[in-house]
Amino acid sequence: MNIMLFHSTYGLRPAVHAAADRLRAAGHEVQVPDLFEGRTFGTVEEGLAFKEEVGKDELLKRAVLAAAPYSDRGLVYAGFSFGAATAQTLALGDEKARGLLMFHGTSDIAENASVDELPVQLHVADPDPFETHDWLNSWYLQMQRTGADVEVYRYPGAGHLFTDAELPDFDRASAELAWKVALGFLATL
């Protein structure tokens, strides 16, 4: 499987490369674009400030340009938090997308978004300060309306970025379970 993996607002840090290596070890080809052009951050607030400074449109343009050389192959779009939101936007706009794997985040869905049974899997903390229950319920229904085949996995008591071993949110048991389920999902695509 060809996977385009997007980083969180912390930037392209070692944890993202470790995730890509895990995917490669499972037999996948993985691209890991750096939407922040080398910048990494120690806090989510710093990353969000940088994201706002660069602007949503510019970051989306960078993501599209990163994916373009590979999209004819039928990509699985994947990402962490902000990267998951980016992956969602690209997957919903790419008729050749093979799947969408999201960790820790979602995004708004365009009213005219439509896919043909796109397999989607979301892994999210429960509760998550960035992904409230009401929002996730609404997101799930909207994704289903687009034609996506959606699975949501919630991890009680885990922190927002619970798969990132370098952050305080890390929860080893939840992370291992999420990866086991995610790798199983990718194997079905």
PDB file of C-alpha atoms in Angstrom:
ATOM      1  CA  MET A   1       0.000   0.000   0.000  1.00  0.00           C
ATOM      2  CA  ASN A   2       1.199   3.530  -0.775  1.00  0.00           C
ATOM      3  CA  ILE A   3       0.707   5.772   2.260  1.00  0.00           C
ATOM      4  CA  MET A   4       1.028   9.556   2.543  1.00  0.00           C
ATOM      5  CA  LEU A   5       1.596  10.245   6.275  1.00  0.00           C
ATOM      6  CA  PHE A   6       1.167  13.795   7.611  1.00  0.00           C
ATOM      7  CA  HIS A   7       2.630  15.121  10.870  1.00  0.00           C
ATOM      8  CA  SER A   8       0.889  16.974  13.716  1.00  0.00           C
ATOM      9  CA  THR A   9       1.307  20.629  14.690  1.00  0.00           C
ATOM     10  CA  TYR A  10       4.486  19.597  16.489  1.00  0.00           C
ATOM     11  CA  GLY A  11       6.066  19.193  13.046  1.00  0.00           C
ATOM     12  CA  LEU A  12       7.983  16.349  11.477  1.00  0.00           C
ATOM     13  CA  ARG A  13       9.566  14.899  14.614  1.00  0.00           C
ATOM     14  CA  PRO A  14      11.205  11.507  15.275  1.00  0.00           C
ATOM     15  CA  ALA A  15       7.887  10.004  16.399  1.00  0.00           C
ATOM     16  CA  VAL A  16       6.443  10.530  12.909  1.00  0.00           C
ATOM     17  CA  HIS A  17       9.461   8.865  11.323  1.00  0.00           C
ATOM     18  CA  ALA A  18       9.059   5.984  13.818  1.00  0.00           C
ATOM     19  CA  ALA A  19       5.421   5.617  12.741  1.00  0.00           C
ATOM     20  CA  ALA A  20       6.485   5.580   9.090  1.00  0.00           C
ATOM     21  CA  ASP A  21       9.080   2.911   9.899  1.00  0.00           C
ATOM     22  CA  ARG A  22       6.381   0.823  11.600  1.00  0.00           C
ATOM     23  CA  LEU A  23       4.262   1.070   8.467  1.00  0.00           C
ATOM     24  CA  ARG A  24       7.228   0.205   6.233  1.00  0.00           C
ATOM     25  CA  ALA A  25       8.011  -2.829   8.399  1.00  0.00           C
ATOM     26  CA  ALA A  26       4.459  -4.004   7.642  1.00  0.00           C
ATOM     27  CA  GLY A  27       5.260  -3.834   3.918  1.00  0.00           C
ATOM     28  CA  HIS A  28       3.914  -0.405   2.994  1.00  0.00           C
ATOM     29  CA  GLU A  29       5.561   2.329   0.958  1.00  0.00           C
ATOM     30  CA  VAL A  30       5.359   5.525   3.021  1.00  0.00           C
ATOM     31  CA  GLN A  31       5.936   9.171   2.126  1.00  0.00           C
ATOM     32  CA  VAL A  32       6.329  11.630   5.009  1.00  0.00           C
ATOM     33  CA  PRO A  33       6.157  15.224   3.748  1.00  0.00           C
ATOM     34  CA  ASP A  34       7.344  18.084   5.930  1.00  0.00           C
ATOM     35  CA  LEU A  35       4.603  20.698   5.701  1.00  0.00           C
ATOM     36  CA  PHE A  36       6.444  22.934   8.167  1.00  0.00           C
ATOM     37  CA  GLU A  37       9.671  22.944   6.121  1.00  0.00           C
ATOM     38  CA  GLY A  38      11.961  21.830   8.922  1.00  0.00           C
ATOM     39  CA  ARG A  39      10.285  23.593  11.835  1.00  0.00           C
ATOM     40  CA  THR A  40       9.350  21.553  14.908  1.00  0.00           C
ATOM     41  CA  PHE A  41       7.793  22.695  18.160  1.00  0.00           C
ATOM     42  CA  GLY A  42       7.933  21.756  21.828  1.00  0.00           C
ATOM     43  CA  THR A  43       4.313  22.653  22.575  1.00  0.00           C
ATOM     44  CA  VAL A  44       1.023  22.410  20.733  1.00  0.00           C
ATOM     45  CA  GLU A  45       0.526  26.154  21.256  1.00  0.00           C
ATOM     46  CA  GLU A  46       3.769  26.974  19.409  1.00  0.00           C
ATOM     47  CA  GLY A  47       2.782  24.656  16.580  1.00  0.00           C
ATOM     48  CA  LEU A  48      -0.695  26.140  16.319  1.00  0.00           C
ATOM     49  CA  ALA A  49       0.752  29.670  16.227  1.00  0.00           C
ATOM     50  CA  PHE A  50       3.086  28.665  13.397  1.00  0.00           C
ATOM     51  CA  LYS A  51       0.227  26.958  11.560  1.00  0.00           C
ATOM     52  CA  GLU A  52      -1.819  30.162  11.783  1.00  0.00           C
ATOM     53  CA  GLU A  53       1.162  32.242  10.656  1.00  0.00           C
ATOM     54  CA  VAL A  54       1.731  30.128   7.541  1.00  0.00           C
ATOM     55  CA  GLY A  55      -2.000  29.820   6.878  1.00  0.00           C
ATOM     56  CA  LYS A  56      -4.364  26.944   6.160  1.00  0.00           C
ATOM     57  CA  ASP A  57      -4.357  27.501   2.396  1.00  0.00           C
ATOM     58  CA  GLU A  58      -0.550  27.430   2.121  1.00  0.00           C
ATOM     59  CA  LEU A  59      -0.304  24.278   4.249  1.00  0.00           C
ATOM     60  CA  LEU A  60      -2.985  22.572   2.159  1.00  0.00           C
ATOM     61  CA  LYS A  61      -1.131  23.600  -1.015  1.00  0.00           C
ATOM     62  CA  ARG A  62       2.055  22.029   0.376  1.00  0.00           C
ATOM     63  CA  ALA A  63       0.160  18.819   1.178  1.00  0.00           C
ATOM     64  CA  VAL A  64      -1.388  18.636  -2.294  1.00  0.00           C
ATOM     65  CA  LEU A  65       2.002  19.196  -3.935  1.00  0.00           C
ATOM     66  CA  ALA A  66       3.559  16.494  -1.742  1.00  0.00           C
ATOM     67  CA  ALA A  67       0.848  13.969  -2.654  1.00  0.00           C
ATOM     68  CA  ALA A  68       0.550  14.800  -6.359  1.00  0.00           C
ATOM     69  CA  PRO A  69       3.490  12.682  -7.611  1.00  0.00           C
ATOM     70  CA  TYR A  70       2.015   9.597  -5.894  1.00  0.00           C
ATOM     71  CA  SER A  71      -1.743  10.064  -6.202  1.00  0.00           C
ATOM     72  CA  ASP A  72      -2.093   8.137  -9.476  1.00  0.00           C
ATOM     73  CA  ARG A  73      -1.072   5.019  -7.532  1.00  0.00           C
ATOM     74  CA  GLY A  74      -4.097   5.235  -5.266  1.00  0.00           C
ATOM     75  CA  LEU A  75      -2.883   6.544  -1.923  1.00  0.00           C
ATOM     76  CA  VAL A  76      -3.949   5.822   1.601  1.00  0.00           C
ATOM     77  CA  TYR A  77      -3.890   9.198   3.332  1.00  0.00           C
ATOM     78  CA  ALA A  78      -2.909   9.107   6.995  1.00  0.00           C
ATOM     79  CA  GLY A  79      -1.924  11.547   9.707  1.00  0.00           C
ATOM     80  CA  PHE A  80      -1.711  12.614  13.305  1.00  0.00           C
ATOM     81  CA  SER A  81      -4.039  15.344  14.667  1.00  0.00           C
ATOM     82  CA  PHE A  82      -3.528  18.320  12.284  1.00  0.00           C
ATOM     83  CA  GLY A  83      -2.024  15.783   9.881  1.00  0.00           C
ATOM     84  CA  ALA A  84      -5.153  13.629  10.133  1.00  0.00           C
ATOM     85  CA  ALA A  85      -7.277  16.662   9.268  1.00  0.00           C
ATOM     86  CA  THR A  86      -5.008  17.315   6.278  1.00  0.00           C
ATOM     87  CA  ALA A  87      -5.210  13.663   5.231  1.00  0.00           C
ATOM     88  CA  GLN A  88      -9.009  13.797   5.451  1.00  0.00           C
ATOM     89  CA  THR A  89      -9.195  16.849   3.197  1.00  0.00           C
ATOM     90  CA  LEU A  90      -6.964  15.249   0.571  1.00  0.00           C
ATOM     91  CA  ALA A  91      -8.643  11.840   0.705  1.00  0.00           C
ATOM     92  CA  LEU A  92     -12.104  13.332   0.231  1.00  0.00           C
ATOM     93  CA  GLY A  93     -10.833  15.237  -2.803  1.00  0.00           C
ATOM     94  CA  ASP A  94      -8.926  12.378  -4.457  1.00  0.00           C
ATOM     95  CA  GLU A  95     -11.121   9.980  -6.426  1.00  0.00           C
ATOM     96  CA  LYS A  96      -8.254   7.455  -6.500  1.00  0.00           C
ATOM     97  CA  ALA A  97      -7.795   7.418  -2.703  1.00  0.00           C
ATOM     98  CA  ARG A  98      -7.684   3.861  -1.363  1.00  0.00           C
ATOM     99  CA  GLY A  99      -8.261   4.726   2.283  1.00  0.00           C
ATOM    100  CA  LEU A 100      -7.998   7.223   5.124  1.00  0.00           C
ATOM    101  CA  LEU A 101      -6.248   6.423   8.423  1.00  0.00           C
ATOM    102  CA  MET A 102      -6.607   9.102  11.085  1.00  0.00           C
ATOM    103  CA  PHE A 103      -4.966   9.330  14.488  1.00  0.00           C
ATOM    104  CA  HIS A 104      -6.060  11.997  16.992  1.00  0.00           C
ATOM    105  CA  GLY A 105      -7.910  14.376  14.692  1.00  0.00           C
ATOM    106  CA  THR A 106     -10.617  15.181  12.171  1.00  0.00           C
ATOM    107  CA  SER A 107     -11.641  18.163  10.073  1.00  0.00           C
ATOM    108  CA  ASP A 108     -14.694  19.897   8.721  1.00  0.00           C
ATOM    109  CA  ILE A 109     -16.291  18.195   5.737  1.00  0.00           C
ATOM    110  CA  ALA A 110     -17.340  20.111   2.644  1.00  0.00           C
ATOM    111  CA  GLU A 111     -21.088  19.863   2.016  1.00  0.00           C
ATOM    112  CA  ASN A 112     -20.521  18.562  -1.514  1.00  0.00           C
ATOM    113  CA  ALA A 113     -17.917  15.951  -0.500  1.00  0.00           C
ATOM    114  CA  SER A 114     -18.656  12.560  -1.982  1.00  0.00           C
ATOM    115  CA  VAL A 115     -16.693   9.301  -2.079  1.00  0.00           C
ATOM    116  CA  ASP A 116     -17.444   5.780  -3.180  1.00  0.00           C
ATOM    117  CA  GLU A 117     -17.246   3.659  -0.018  1.00  0.00           C
ATOM    118  CA  LEU A 118     -13.853   5.085   0.988  1.00  0.00           C
ATOM    119  CA  PRO A 119     -12.551   3.024   3.947  1.00  0.00           C
ATOM    120  CA  VAL A 120     -11.935   5.380   6.886  1.00  0.00           C
ATOM    121  CA  GLN A 121     -10.542   4.552  10.308  1.00  0.00           C
ATOM    122  CA  LEU A 122     -10.193   7.049  13.173  1.00  0.00           C
ATOM    123  CA  HIS A 123      -8.321   6.488  16.453  1.00  0.00           C
ATOM    124  CA  VAL A 124      -9.069   9.109  19.100  1.00  0.00           C
ATOM    125  CA  ALA A 125      -8.698   9.637  22.846  1.00  0.00           C
ATOM    126  CA  ASP A 126     -11.848   9.534  24.966  1.00  0.00           C
ATOM    127  CA  PRO A 127     -12.382  12.207  26.067  1.00  0.00           C
ATOM    128  CA  ASP A 128     -10.270  14.400  23.785  1.00  0.00           C
ATOM    129  CA  PRO A 129     -10.198  18.187  24.311  1.00  0.00           C
ATOM    130  CA  PHE A 130      -9.805  18.762  20.560  1.00  0.00           C
ATOM    131  CA  GLU A 131     -12.367  16.158  19.441  1.00  0.00           C
ATOM    132  CA  THR A 132     -15.450  16.409  21.694  1.00  0.00           C
ATOM    133  CA  HIS A 133     -18.112  13.710  21.749  1.00  0.00           C
ATOM    134  CA  ASP A 134     -20.675  16.000  20.095  1.00  0.00           C
ATOM    135  CA  TRP A 135     -18.219  16.941  17.344  1.00  0.00           C
ATOM    136  CA  LEU A 136     -17.215  13.306  16.732  1.00  0.00           C
ATOM    137  CA  ASN A 137     -20.831  12.180  16.531  1.00  0.00           C
ATOM    138  CA  SER A 138     -21.578  14.901  13.991  1.00  0.00           C
ATOM    139  CA  TRP A 139     -18.355  14.157  12.068  1.00  0.00           C
ATOM    140  CA  TYR A 140     -19.219  10.443  11.914  1.00  0.00           C
ATOM    141  CA  LEU A 141     -22.670  11.120  10.460  1.00  0.00           C
ATOM    142  CA  GLN A 142     -21.266  13.615   7.953  1.00  0.00           C
ATOM    143  CA  MET A 143     -18.568  11.166   6.838  1.00  0.00           C
ATOM    144  CA  GLN A 144     -21.189   8.478   6.341  1.00  0.00           C
ATOM    145  CA  ARG A 145     -23.228  10.902   4.215  1.00  0.00           C
ATOM    146  CA  THR A 146     -20.205  11.389   1.926  1.00  0.00           C
ATOM    147  CA  GLY A 147     -20.300   7.655   1.192  1.00  0.00           C
ATOM    148  CA  ALA A 148     -17.352   6.723   3.413  1.00  0.00           C
ATOM    149  CA  ASP A 149     -17.193   3.417   5.281  1.00  0.00           C
ATOM    150  CA  VAL A 150     -16.231   4.731   8.734  1.00  0.00           C
ATOM    151  CA  GLU A 151     -14.820   3.014  11.819  1.00  0.00           C
ATOM    152  CA  VAL A 152     -14.105   4.994  15.001  1.00  0.00           C
ATOM    153  CA  TYR A 153     -11.966   3.636  17.838  1.00  0.00           C
ATOM    154  CA  ARG A 154     -11.951   5.531  21.139  1.00  0.00           C
ATOM    155  CA  TYR A 155      -9.312   5.078  23.818  1.00  0.00           C
ATOM    156  CA  PRO A 156     -10.608   5.906  27.332  1.00  0.00           C
ATOM    157  CA  GLY A 157      -8.203   7.819  29.523  1.00  0.00           C
ATOM    158  CA  ALA A 158      -5.558   8.328  26.825  1.00  0.00           C
ATOM    159  CA  GLY A 159      -4.105  11.772  26.057  1.00  0.00           C
ATOM    160  CA  HIS A 160      -4.729  13.548  22.746  1.00  0.00           C
ATOM    161  CA  LEU A 161      -1.532  12.373  20.971  1.00  0.00           C
ATOM    162  CA  PHE A 162      -1.387   9.050  22.796  1.00  0.00           C
ATOM    163  CA  THR A 163       0.658   7.292  20.086  1.00  0.00           C
ATOM    164  CA  ASP A 164       3.610   9.702  20.409  1.00  0.00           C
ATOM    165  CA  ALA A 165       6.145   8.248  22.853  1.00  0.00           C
ATOM    166  CA  GLU A 166       7.942  11.608  23.159  1.00  0.00           C
ATOM    167  CA  LEU A 167       4.938  13.466  24.574  1.00  0.00           C
ATOM    168  CA  PRO A 168       3.192  13.478  27.970  1.00  0.00           C
ATOM    169  CA  ASP A 169      -0.004  12.251  26.248  1.00  0.00           C
ATOM    170  CA  PHE A 170       1.650   8.914  25.432  1.00  0.00           C
ATOM    171  CA  ASP A 171      -0.262   5.833  26.544  1.00  0.00           C
ATOM    172  CA  ARG A 172       1.631   2.654  25.638  1.00  0.00           C
ATOM    173  CA  ALA A 173      -1.322   0.243  25.887  1.00  0.00           C
ATOM    174  CA  SER A 174      -3.636   2.469  23.844  1.00  0.00           C
ATOM    175  CA  ALA A 175      -0.907   3.159  21.286  1.00  0.00           C
ATOM    176  CA  GLU A 176      -0.144  -0.527  20.768  1.00  0.00           C
ATOM    177  CA  LEU A 177      -3.825  -1.362  20.411  1.00  0.00           C
ATOM    178  CA  ALA A 178      -4.344   1.495  17.941  1.00  0.00           C
ATOM    179  CA  TRP A 179      -1.404   0.348  15.832  1.00  0.00           C
ATOM    180  CA  LYS A 180      -2.588  -3.268  15.865  1.00  0.00           C
ATOM    181  CA  VAL A 181      -6.045  -2.230  14.652  1.00  0.00           C
ATOM    182  CA  ALA A 182      -4.616   0.262  12.127  1.00  0.00           C
ATOM    183  CA  LEU A 183      -2.238  -2.291  10.604  1.00  0.00           C
ATOM    184  CA  GLY A 184      -5.132  -4.742  10.329  1.00  0.00           C
ATOM    185  CA  PHE A 185      -7.176  -2.057   8.563  1.00  0.00           C
ATOM    186  CA  LEU A 186      -4.375  -1.342   6.088  1.00  0.00           C
ATOM    187  CA  ALA A 187      -4.022  -5.064   5.362  1.00  0.00           C
ATOM    188  CA  THR A 188      -7.636  -5.138   4.135  1.00  0.00           C
ATOM    189  CA  LEU A 189      -7.212  -2.332   1.590  1.00  0.00           C
TER     190      LEU A 189
END
